[in-house]
XYZ file of C-alpha atoms in Angstrom:
598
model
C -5.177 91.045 -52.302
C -2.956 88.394 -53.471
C -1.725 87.934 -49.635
C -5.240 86.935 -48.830
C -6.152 84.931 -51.859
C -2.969 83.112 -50.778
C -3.961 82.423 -47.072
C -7.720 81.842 -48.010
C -6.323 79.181 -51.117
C -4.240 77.275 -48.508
C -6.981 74.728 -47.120
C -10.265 73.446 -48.415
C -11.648 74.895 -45.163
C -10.891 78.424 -45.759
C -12.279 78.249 -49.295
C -15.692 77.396 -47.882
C -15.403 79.981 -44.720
C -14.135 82.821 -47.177
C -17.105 82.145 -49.672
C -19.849 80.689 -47.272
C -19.552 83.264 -44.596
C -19.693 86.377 -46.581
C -22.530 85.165 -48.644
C -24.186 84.294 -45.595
C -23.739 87.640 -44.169
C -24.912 89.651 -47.368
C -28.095 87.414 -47.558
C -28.457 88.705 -43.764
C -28.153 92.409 -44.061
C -30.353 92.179 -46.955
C -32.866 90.735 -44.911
C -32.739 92.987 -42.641
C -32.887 95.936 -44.690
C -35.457 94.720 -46.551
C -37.102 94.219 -43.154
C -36.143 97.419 -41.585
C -38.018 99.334 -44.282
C -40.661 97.342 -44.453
C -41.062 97.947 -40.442
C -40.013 101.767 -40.820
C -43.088 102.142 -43.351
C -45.352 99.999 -41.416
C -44.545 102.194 -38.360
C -44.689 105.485 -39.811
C -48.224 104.095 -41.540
C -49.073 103.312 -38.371
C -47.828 106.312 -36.117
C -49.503 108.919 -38.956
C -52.322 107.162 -38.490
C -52.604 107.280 -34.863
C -51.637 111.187 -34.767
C -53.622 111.678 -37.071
C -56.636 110.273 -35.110
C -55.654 112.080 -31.830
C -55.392 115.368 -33.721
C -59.397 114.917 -35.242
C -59.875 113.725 -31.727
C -58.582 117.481 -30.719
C -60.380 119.596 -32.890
C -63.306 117.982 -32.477
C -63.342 117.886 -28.721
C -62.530 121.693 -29.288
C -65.528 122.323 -31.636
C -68.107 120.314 -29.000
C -67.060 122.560 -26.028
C -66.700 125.614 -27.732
C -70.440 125.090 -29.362
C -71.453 124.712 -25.474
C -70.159 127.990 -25.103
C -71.605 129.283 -28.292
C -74.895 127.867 -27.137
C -74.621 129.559 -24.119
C -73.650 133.125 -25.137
C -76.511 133.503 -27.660
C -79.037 132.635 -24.602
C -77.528 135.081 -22.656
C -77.452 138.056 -25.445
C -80.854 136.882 -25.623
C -81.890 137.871 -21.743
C -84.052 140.680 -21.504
C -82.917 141.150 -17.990
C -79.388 141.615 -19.556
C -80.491 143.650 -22.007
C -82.477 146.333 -19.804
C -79.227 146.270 -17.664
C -77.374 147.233 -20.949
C -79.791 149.889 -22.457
C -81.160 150.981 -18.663
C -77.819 151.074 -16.864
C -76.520 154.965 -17.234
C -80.197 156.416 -15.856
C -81.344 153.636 -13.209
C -82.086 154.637 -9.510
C -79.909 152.025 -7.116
C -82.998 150.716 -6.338
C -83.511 150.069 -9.638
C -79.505 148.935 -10.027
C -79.799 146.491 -7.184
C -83.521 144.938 -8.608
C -81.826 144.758 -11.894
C -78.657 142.907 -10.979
C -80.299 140.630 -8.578
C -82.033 139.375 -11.900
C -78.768 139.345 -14.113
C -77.492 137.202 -11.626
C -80.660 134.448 -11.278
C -79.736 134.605 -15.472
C -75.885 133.643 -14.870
C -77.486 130.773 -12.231
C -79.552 129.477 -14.452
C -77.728 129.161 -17.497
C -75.322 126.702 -18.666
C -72.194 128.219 -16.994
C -71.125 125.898 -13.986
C -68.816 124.219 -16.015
C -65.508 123.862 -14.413
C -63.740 124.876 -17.891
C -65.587 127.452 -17.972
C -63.649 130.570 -15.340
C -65.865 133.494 -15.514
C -68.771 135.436 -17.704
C -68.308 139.063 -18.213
C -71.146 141.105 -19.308
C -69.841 144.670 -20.100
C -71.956 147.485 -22.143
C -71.125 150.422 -23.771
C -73.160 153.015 -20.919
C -70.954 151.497 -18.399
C -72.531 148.214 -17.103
C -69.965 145.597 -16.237
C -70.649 142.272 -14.119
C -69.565 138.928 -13.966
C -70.933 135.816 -12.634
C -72.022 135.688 -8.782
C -69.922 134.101 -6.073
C -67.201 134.436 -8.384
C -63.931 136.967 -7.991
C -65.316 140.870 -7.832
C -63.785 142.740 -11.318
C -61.591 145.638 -9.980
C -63.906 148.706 -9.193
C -63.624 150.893 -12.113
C -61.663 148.556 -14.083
C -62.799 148.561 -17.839
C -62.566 145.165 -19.482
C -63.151 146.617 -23.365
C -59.375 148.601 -22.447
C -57.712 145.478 -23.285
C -55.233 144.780 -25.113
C -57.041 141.540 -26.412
C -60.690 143.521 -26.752
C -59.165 145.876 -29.323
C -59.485 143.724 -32.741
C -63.337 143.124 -30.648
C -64.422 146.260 -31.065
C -63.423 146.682 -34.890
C -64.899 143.645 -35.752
C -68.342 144.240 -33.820
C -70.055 141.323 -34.821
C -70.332 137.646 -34.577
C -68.123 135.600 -32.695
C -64.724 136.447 -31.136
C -62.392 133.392 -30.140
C -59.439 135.129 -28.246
C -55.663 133.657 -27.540
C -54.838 133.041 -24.113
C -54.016 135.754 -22.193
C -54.143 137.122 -18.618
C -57.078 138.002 -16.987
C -55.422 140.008 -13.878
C -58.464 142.569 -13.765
C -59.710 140.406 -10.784
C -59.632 141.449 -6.758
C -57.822 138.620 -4.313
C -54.596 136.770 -4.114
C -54.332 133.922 -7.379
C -56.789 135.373 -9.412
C -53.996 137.677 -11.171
C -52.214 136.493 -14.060
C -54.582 133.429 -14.557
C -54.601 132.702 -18.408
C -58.124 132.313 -19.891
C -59.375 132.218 -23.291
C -62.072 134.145 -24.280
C -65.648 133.358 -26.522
C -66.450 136.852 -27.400
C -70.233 137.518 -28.429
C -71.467 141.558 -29.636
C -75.276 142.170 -28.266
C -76.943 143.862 -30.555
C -80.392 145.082 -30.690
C -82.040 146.679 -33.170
C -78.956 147.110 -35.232
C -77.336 148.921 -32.448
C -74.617 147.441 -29.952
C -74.663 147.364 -26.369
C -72.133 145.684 -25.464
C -70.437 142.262 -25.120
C -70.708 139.135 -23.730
C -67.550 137.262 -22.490
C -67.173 133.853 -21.872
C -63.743 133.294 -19.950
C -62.318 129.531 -20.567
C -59.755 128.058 -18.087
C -56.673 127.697 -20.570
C -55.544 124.707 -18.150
C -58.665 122.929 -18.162
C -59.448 122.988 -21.543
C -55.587 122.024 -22.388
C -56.155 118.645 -19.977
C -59.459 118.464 -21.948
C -58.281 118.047 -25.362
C -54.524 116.116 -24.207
C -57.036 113.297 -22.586
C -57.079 111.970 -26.384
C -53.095 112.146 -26.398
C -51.959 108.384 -25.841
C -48.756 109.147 -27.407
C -47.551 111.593 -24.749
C -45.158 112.638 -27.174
C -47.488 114.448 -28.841
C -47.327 118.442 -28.802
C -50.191 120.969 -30.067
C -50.552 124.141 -31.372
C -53.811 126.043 -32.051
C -53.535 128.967 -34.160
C -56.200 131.606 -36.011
C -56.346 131.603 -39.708
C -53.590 134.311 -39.721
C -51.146 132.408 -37.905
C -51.440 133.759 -35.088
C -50.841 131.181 -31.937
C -54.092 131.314 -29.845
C -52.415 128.552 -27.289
C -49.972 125.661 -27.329
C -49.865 122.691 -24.734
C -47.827 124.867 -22.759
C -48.985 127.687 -22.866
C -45.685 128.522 -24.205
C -45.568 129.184 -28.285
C -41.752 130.171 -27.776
C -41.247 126.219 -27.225
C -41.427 125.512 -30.917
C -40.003 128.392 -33.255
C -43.049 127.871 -35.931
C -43.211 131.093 -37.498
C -46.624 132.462 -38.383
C -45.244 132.684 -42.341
C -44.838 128.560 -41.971
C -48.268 127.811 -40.470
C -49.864 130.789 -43.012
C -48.156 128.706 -46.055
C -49.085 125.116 -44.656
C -51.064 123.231 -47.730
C -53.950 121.822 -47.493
C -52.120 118.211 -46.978
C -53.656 116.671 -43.721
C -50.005 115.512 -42.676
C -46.222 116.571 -43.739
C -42.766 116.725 -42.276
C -41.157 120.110 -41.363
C -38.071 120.828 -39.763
C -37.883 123.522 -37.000
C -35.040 124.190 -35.123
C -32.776 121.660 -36.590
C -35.361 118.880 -35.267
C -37.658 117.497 -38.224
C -40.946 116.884 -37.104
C -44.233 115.148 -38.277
C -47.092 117.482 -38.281
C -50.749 116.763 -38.857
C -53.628 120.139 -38.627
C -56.824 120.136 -38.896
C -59.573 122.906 -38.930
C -62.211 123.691 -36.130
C -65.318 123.467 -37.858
C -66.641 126.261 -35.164
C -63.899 128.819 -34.129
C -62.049 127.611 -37.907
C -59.030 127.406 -35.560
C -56.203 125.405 -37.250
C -55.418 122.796 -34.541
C -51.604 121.355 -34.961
C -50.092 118.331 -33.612
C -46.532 117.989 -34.445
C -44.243 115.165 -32.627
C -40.950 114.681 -33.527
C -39.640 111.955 -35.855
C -37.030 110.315 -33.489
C -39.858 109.492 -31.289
C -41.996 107.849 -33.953
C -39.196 105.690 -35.200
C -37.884 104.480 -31.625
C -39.181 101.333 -31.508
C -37.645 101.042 -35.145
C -34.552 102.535 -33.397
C -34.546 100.001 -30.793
C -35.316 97.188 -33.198
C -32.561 97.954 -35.302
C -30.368 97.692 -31.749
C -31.667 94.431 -30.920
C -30.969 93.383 -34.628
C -27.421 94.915 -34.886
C -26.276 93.728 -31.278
C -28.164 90.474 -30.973
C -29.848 88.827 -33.892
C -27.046 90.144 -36.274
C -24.240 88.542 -33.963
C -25.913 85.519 -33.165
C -26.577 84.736 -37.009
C -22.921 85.157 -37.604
C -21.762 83.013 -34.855
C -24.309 80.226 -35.932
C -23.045 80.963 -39.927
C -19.406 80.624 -38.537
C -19.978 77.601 -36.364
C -22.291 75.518 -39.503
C -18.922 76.834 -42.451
C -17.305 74.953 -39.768
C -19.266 71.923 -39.510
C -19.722 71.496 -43.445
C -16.228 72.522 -44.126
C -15.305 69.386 -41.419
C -18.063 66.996 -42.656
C -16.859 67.830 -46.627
C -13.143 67.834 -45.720
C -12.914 64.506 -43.681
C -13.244 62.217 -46.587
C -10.700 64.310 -48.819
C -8.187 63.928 -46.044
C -8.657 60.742 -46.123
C -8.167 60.036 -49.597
C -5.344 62.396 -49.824
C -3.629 60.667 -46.876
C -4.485 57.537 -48.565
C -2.414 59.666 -52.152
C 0.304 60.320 -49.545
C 1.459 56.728 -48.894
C 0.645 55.372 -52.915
C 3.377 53.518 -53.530
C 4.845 52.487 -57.228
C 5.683 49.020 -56.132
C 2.518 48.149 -54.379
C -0.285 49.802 -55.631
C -3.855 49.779 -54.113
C -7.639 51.074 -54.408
C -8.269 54.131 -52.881
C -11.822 54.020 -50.806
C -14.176 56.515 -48.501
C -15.528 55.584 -45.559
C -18.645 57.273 -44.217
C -19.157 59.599 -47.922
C -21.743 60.369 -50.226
C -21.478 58.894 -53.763
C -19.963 61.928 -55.502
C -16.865 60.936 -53.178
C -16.819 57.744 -53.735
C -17.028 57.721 -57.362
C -14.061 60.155 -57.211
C -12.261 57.479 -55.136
C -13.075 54.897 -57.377
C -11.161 57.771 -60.608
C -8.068 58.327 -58.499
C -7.530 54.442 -57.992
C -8.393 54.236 -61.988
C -6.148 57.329 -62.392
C -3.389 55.866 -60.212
C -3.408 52.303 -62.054
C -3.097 54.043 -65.363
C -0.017 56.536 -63.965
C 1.822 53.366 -62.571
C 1.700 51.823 -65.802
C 2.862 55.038 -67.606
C 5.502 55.637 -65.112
C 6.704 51.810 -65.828
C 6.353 52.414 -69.723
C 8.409 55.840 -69.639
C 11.073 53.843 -67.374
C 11.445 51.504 -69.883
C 11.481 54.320 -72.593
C 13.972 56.235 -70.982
C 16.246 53.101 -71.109
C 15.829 52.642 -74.217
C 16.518 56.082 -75.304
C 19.356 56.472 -73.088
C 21.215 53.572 -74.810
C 20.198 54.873 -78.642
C 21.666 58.507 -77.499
C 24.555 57.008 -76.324
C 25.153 54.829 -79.773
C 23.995 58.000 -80.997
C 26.655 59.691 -79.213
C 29.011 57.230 -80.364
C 27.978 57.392 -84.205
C 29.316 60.972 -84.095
C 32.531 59.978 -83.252
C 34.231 60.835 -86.957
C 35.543 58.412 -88.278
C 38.153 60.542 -89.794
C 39.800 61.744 -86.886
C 40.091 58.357 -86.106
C 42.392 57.885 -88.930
C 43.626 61.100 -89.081
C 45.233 59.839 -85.264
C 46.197 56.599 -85.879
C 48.018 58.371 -89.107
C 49.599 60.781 -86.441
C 50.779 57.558 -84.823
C 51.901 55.509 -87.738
C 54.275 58.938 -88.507
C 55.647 59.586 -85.334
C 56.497 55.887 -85.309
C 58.132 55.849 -88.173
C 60.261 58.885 -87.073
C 61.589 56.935 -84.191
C 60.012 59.563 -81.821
C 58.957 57.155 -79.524
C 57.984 59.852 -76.402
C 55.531 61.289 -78.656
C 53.910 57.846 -80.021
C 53.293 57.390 -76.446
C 51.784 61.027 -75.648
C 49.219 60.694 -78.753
C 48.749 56.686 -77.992
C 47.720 57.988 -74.394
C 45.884 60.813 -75.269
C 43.565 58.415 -78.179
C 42.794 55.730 -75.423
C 41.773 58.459 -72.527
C 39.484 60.130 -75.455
C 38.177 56.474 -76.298
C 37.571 55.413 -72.545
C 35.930 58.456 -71.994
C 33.332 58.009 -75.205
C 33.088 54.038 -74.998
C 32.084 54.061 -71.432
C 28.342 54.332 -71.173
C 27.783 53.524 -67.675
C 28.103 57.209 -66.581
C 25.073 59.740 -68.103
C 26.115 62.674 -65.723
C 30.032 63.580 -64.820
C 31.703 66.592 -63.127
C 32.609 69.544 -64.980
C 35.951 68.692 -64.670
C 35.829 65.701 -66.266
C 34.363 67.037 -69.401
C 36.564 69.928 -69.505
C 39.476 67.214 -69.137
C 37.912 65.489 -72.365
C 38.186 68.515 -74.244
C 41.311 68.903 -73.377
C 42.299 65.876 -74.763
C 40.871 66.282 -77.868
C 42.318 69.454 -78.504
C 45.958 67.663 -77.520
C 45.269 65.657 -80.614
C 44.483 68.617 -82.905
C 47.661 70.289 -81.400
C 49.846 67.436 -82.662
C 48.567 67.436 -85.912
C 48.708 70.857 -86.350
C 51.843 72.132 -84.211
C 51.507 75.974 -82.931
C 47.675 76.391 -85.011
C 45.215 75.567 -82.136
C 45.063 76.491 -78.726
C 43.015 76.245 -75.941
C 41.921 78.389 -72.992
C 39.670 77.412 -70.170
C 38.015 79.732 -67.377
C 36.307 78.383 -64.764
C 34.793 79.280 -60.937
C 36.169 77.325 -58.427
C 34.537 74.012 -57.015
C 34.002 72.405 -60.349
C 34.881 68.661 -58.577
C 31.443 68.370 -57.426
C 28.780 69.881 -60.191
C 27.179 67.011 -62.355
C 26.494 67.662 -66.155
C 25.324 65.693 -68.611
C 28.041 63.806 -70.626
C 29.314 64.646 -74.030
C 27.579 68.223 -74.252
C 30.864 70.286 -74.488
C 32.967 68.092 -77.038
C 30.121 68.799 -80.009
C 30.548 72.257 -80.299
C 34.253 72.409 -79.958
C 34.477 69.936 -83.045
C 32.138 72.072 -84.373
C 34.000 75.044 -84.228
C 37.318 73.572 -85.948
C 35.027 72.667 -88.540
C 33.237 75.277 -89.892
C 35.118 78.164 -88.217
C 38.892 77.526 -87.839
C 39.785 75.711 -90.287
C 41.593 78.832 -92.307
C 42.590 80.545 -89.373
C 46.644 80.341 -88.730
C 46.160 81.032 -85.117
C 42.657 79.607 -83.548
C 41.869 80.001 -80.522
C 38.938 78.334 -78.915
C 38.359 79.578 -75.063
C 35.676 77.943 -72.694
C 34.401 79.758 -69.994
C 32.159 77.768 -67.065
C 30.525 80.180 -64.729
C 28.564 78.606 -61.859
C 25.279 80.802 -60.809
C 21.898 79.288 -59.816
C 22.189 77.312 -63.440
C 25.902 76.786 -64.983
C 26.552 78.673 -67.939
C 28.838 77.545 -70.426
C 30.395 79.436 -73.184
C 32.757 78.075 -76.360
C 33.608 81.499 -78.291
C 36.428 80.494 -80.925
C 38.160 83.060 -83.001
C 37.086 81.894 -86.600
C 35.833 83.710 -89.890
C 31.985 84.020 -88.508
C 28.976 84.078 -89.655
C 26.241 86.807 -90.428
C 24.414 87.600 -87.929
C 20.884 86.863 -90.214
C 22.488 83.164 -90.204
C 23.045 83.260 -86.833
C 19.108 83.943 -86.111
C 18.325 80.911 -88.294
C 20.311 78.734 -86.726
C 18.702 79.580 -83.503
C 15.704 79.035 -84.381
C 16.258 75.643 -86.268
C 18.077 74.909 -82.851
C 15.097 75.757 -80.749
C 12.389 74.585 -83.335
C 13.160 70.905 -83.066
C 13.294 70.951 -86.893
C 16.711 69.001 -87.280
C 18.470 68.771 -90.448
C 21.879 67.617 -91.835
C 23.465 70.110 -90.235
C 25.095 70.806 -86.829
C 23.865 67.576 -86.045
C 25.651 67.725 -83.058
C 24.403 71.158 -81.695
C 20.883 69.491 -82.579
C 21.884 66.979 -79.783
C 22.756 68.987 -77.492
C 19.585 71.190 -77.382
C 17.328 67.892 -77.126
C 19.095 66.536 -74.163
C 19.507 69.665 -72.529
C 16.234 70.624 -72.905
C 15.447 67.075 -71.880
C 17.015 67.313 -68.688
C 15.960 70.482 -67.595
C 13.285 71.771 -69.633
C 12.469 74.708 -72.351
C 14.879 77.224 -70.384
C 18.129 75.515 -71.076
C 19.998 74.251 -73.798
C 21.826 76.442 -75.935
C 20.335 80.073 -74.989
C 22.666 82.492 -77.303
C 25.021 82.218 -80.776
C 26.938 85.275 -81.436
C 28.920 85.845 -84.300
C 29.605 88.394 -87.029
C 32.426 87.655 -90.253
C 35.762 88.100 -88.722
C 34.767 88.250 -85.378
C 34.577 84.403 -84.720
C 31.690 82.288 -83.140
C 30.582 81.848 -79.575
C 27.743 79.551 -78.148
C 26.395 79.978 -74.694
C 24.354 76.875 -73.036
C 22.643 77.177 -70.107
C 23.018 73.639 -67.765
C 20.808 72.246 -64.863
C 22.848 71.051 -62.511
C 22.003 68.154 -61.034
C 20.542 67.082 -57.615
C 21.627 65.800 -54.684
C 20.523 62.296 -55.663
C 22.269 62.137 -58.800
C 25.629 63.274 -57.187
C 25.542 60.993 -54.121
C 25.047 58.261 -56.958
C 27.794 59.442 -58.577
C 30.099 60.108 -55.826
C 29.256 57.881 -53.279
């Protein structure tokens, strides 16, 4: 995450594409969602609707025809020619057979039965009549229609009307007219309270199935028509395996006019409705993947045109803002690039709105202001260069001064005139080296050469009490520090810590790392540690007070010249044990030493 906040904070560009994009694209799919449902309802809404309407259409199509046929059965159960056949038929002469049928079959011509749905009427009694409509095909000789399969539940129920299934009528003579499915209107005649017989009304299944699909627009759409047990009377196919509906599922439908239901692993919509007439429960079920295709092939068109094409435009306009917005900040930050101490100018936008150019017109006031402050801190710095210096120079004690030129005035008088001139040498090189305040940064080397000197001066007026060790990486030549930071603490040290030792030691080690870190450990009576934490933190809290003035000086200009992280970074000490101080040095850069060096 970083990595990317990284490469997207790298230009002003990328800010914009990395914010402007994404929000662009969220605002998008929202849209589109919202839209999506809104079109999913409005098509569903719609598609019920439609189904819905070609289902009614259905049923009542069904009801219409099937009241035809109603119509037409009562008129026949009506004929008294049909009824004379059916009470007359077991004790008639053939004369009397042949007279009677002839008239039947005037009846069957005259009546409503040329319908081309309409296959066959059957009029079979229970003394053994059985005929069927002229110029249609003969029944089998001896073939009795009531042994059917289908005619059983007829003859429990023995009155009213009998809608049947589709099944087979194969009692016909002649090639085709076997295993032709009909359905069946199914009417008792009764007389007097007593039954004769039956009349049955054979439907073409295939002509009343292209009947009620002429309302199908969809042709999607599949139908069932079942009885009020469940029972499948016919589907569209003629097939009720097609759709594994059992008869539990239609028996428990509610009385809701539409509802989902998954069959088979597909999930269907499903709308019944009730024949008024036969009280058949006519279903139309189409499955939901077909509804929702044109939602299906919106949501194509959206994901694999409109969605891409909105992105490439969002891409291409973060690209022509980010340009339009960036062009005048280049400008002025090219126009930052070249500001130049010495010549200063007004910074200016060409071609920007007014937020840009009043920021033009703040930089140039901004600039003015930092040129001025830059010349005011140069002068400052000058100035407090030269009072650290006389500083510096104040802390020269006055009494080692005297103590010296006491050393001198002794060895004089002795007549030991090689050692006049060691400590005569040794005074001026320590002089030069403090008096000269042309250089602010020397080499290690040099400073470790001053302290060497001082301690030669200690050593003669002390002979065999101090001593001095110095350990230091190689390459010390060439590594600036500032001047006069070592000399402080070692005075400091024969102060307050070795001044009642018989043997002090005071050891510098220089180690050069990525900083150069500087340690004076002496071999003096201590300090608690307690005082030890003080000190630090007077040291660090800029709080300065008479004492350790010049450890106080060091911090500041360490601190000065590099920032909070150097200066004097650890005091260790416990009684006994002696005192060490560790500073940590920036060395400096290239610029310094090539002014140094040459």
């Amino acid at each position: 995450m970083k990595r990317v906040n990284r490469w997207v904070n790298r230009s002003f560009g990328r800010r914009i594409a990395a914010f402007f994009i994404p929000i662009t694209i969220v605002l998008i799919i929202t849209i589109a969602g919202i839209s999506s449902q809104l079109y999913y309802r409005s098509l569903m809404n719609s598609s019920q609707k439609n189904i819905k309407g070609i289902v009614k259409q259905g049923s009542y199509i069904i009801d219409l025809y099937f009241q035809d046929v109603k119509t037409t059965a009562v008129l026949l159960s009506c004929s008294e020619e049909i009824l004379y056949m059916l009470n007359q038929y077991d004790s008639m002469s053939k004369i009397e057979w042949l007279y009677g049928q002839e008239e039947v079959d005037k009846v069957l011509r005259n009546t409503s039965l040329m319908r081309d749905y309409i296959q066959d009427c059957i009029i079979v009694g229970y003394n053994g009549y059985q005929t069927n409509m002229p110029d249609h095909s003969a029944i089998k000789n001896g073939y009795n229609i009531m042994q059917e399969d289908w005619m059983a539940p007829i003859l429990e129920e023995k009155r009213g009307f009998v809608y049947t299934a589709a099944h087979e009528a194969n009692y016909y003579y002649g090639i085709g007219a076997t295993d032709k499915q009909v359905l069946s209107v199914v009417l008792p005649v009764v007389q007097y309270g007593k039954n004769l017989g039956y009349i049955i009304i054979n439907l073409d299944f295939h002509k009343m199935q292209e009947i009620v699909n002429a309302g199908n627009k969809t042709g999607n759409l599949n139908y069932l028509v079942t009885d009020q047990a469940g029972q499948i009377i016919f589907s569209d196919n003629n097939k009720s395996e097609r759709l594994s509906i059992s008869q539990e599922d239609i028996r428990n439908m509610t009385d809701e006019e539409a509802f989902f239901l998954t069959v088979d692993g597909r999930e269907l919509f499903c709308v019944h409705e009730a024949s008024s007439t036969t009280k058949w429960e006519f279903i139309g079920f189409i499955e939901k993947k077909e509804i929702i295709r044109p939602m299906m092939q919106f949501r194509n068109i959206l994901i694999f045109i409109i969605f891409p094409v909105f992105i490439l435009v969002t891409v291409i306009s973060s690209i022509m803002i980010t340009r339009r917005v960036k062009k005048p900040l280049e400008e002025l930050v090219e126009q930052l690039d070249q500001i130049d101490v010495d010549h200063p100018k007004s910074f200016s936008v060409t071609n920007s709105v007014g937020e840009m150019e009043y920021l033009a017109g703040k930089i140039t006031d901004m600039s003015q202001k930092i040129i001025r402050l830059v010349e005011d801190m140069y002068k400052t710095e000058l100035k407090y260069r030269d009072a650290q210096m006389e500083v510096l120079l104040s802390q020269i004690n006055p009494h080692f001064l005297y103590n010296t030129l006491q050393l001198i005035k002794t060895e004089s008088a002795k007549g030991d005139s090689r050692s006049v001139s060691e400590t005569v040498n040794c005074l001026s090189g320590f002089l030069r080296y403090t008096i000269n305040n042309r250089e602010t940064y020397v080499p290690v080397s040099k400073e470790l050469e001053h302290i060497r000197i001082y301690m030669e001066i200690y050593k003669k007026r002390f002979p065999g009490k101090f001593s001095l060790e110095v350990e230091q990486d190689q390459n010390m030549d060439k590594i600036l520090i500032p001047k006069f930071i070592l000399q402080p603490v070692v005075e400091n040290a024969i102060k307050h810590g070795l001044r009642n030792t018989e043997q002090a030691v005071i050891r510098v080690t220089v180690k050069n790392e990525r900083d150069l870190l500087i340690q004076i450990r002496d071999n003096g009576i201590g300090m608690e540690k307690s005082e030890c934490d003080r000190l630090f933190q007077k040291l660090h809290s800029q709080k300065q007070t008479g004492d350790h003035v010049g450890l106080f000086n060091i911090q500041e200009r360490l601190e000065m010249e590099g920032g909070e992280e150097y200066g004097i970074v650890k005091i260790e000490s416990s009684p006994g044990e002696g005192f060490a101080v560790t500073l940590k040095v920036k060395k400096e850069n290239e610029d310094v030493q090539d002014s140094v060096f040459g």
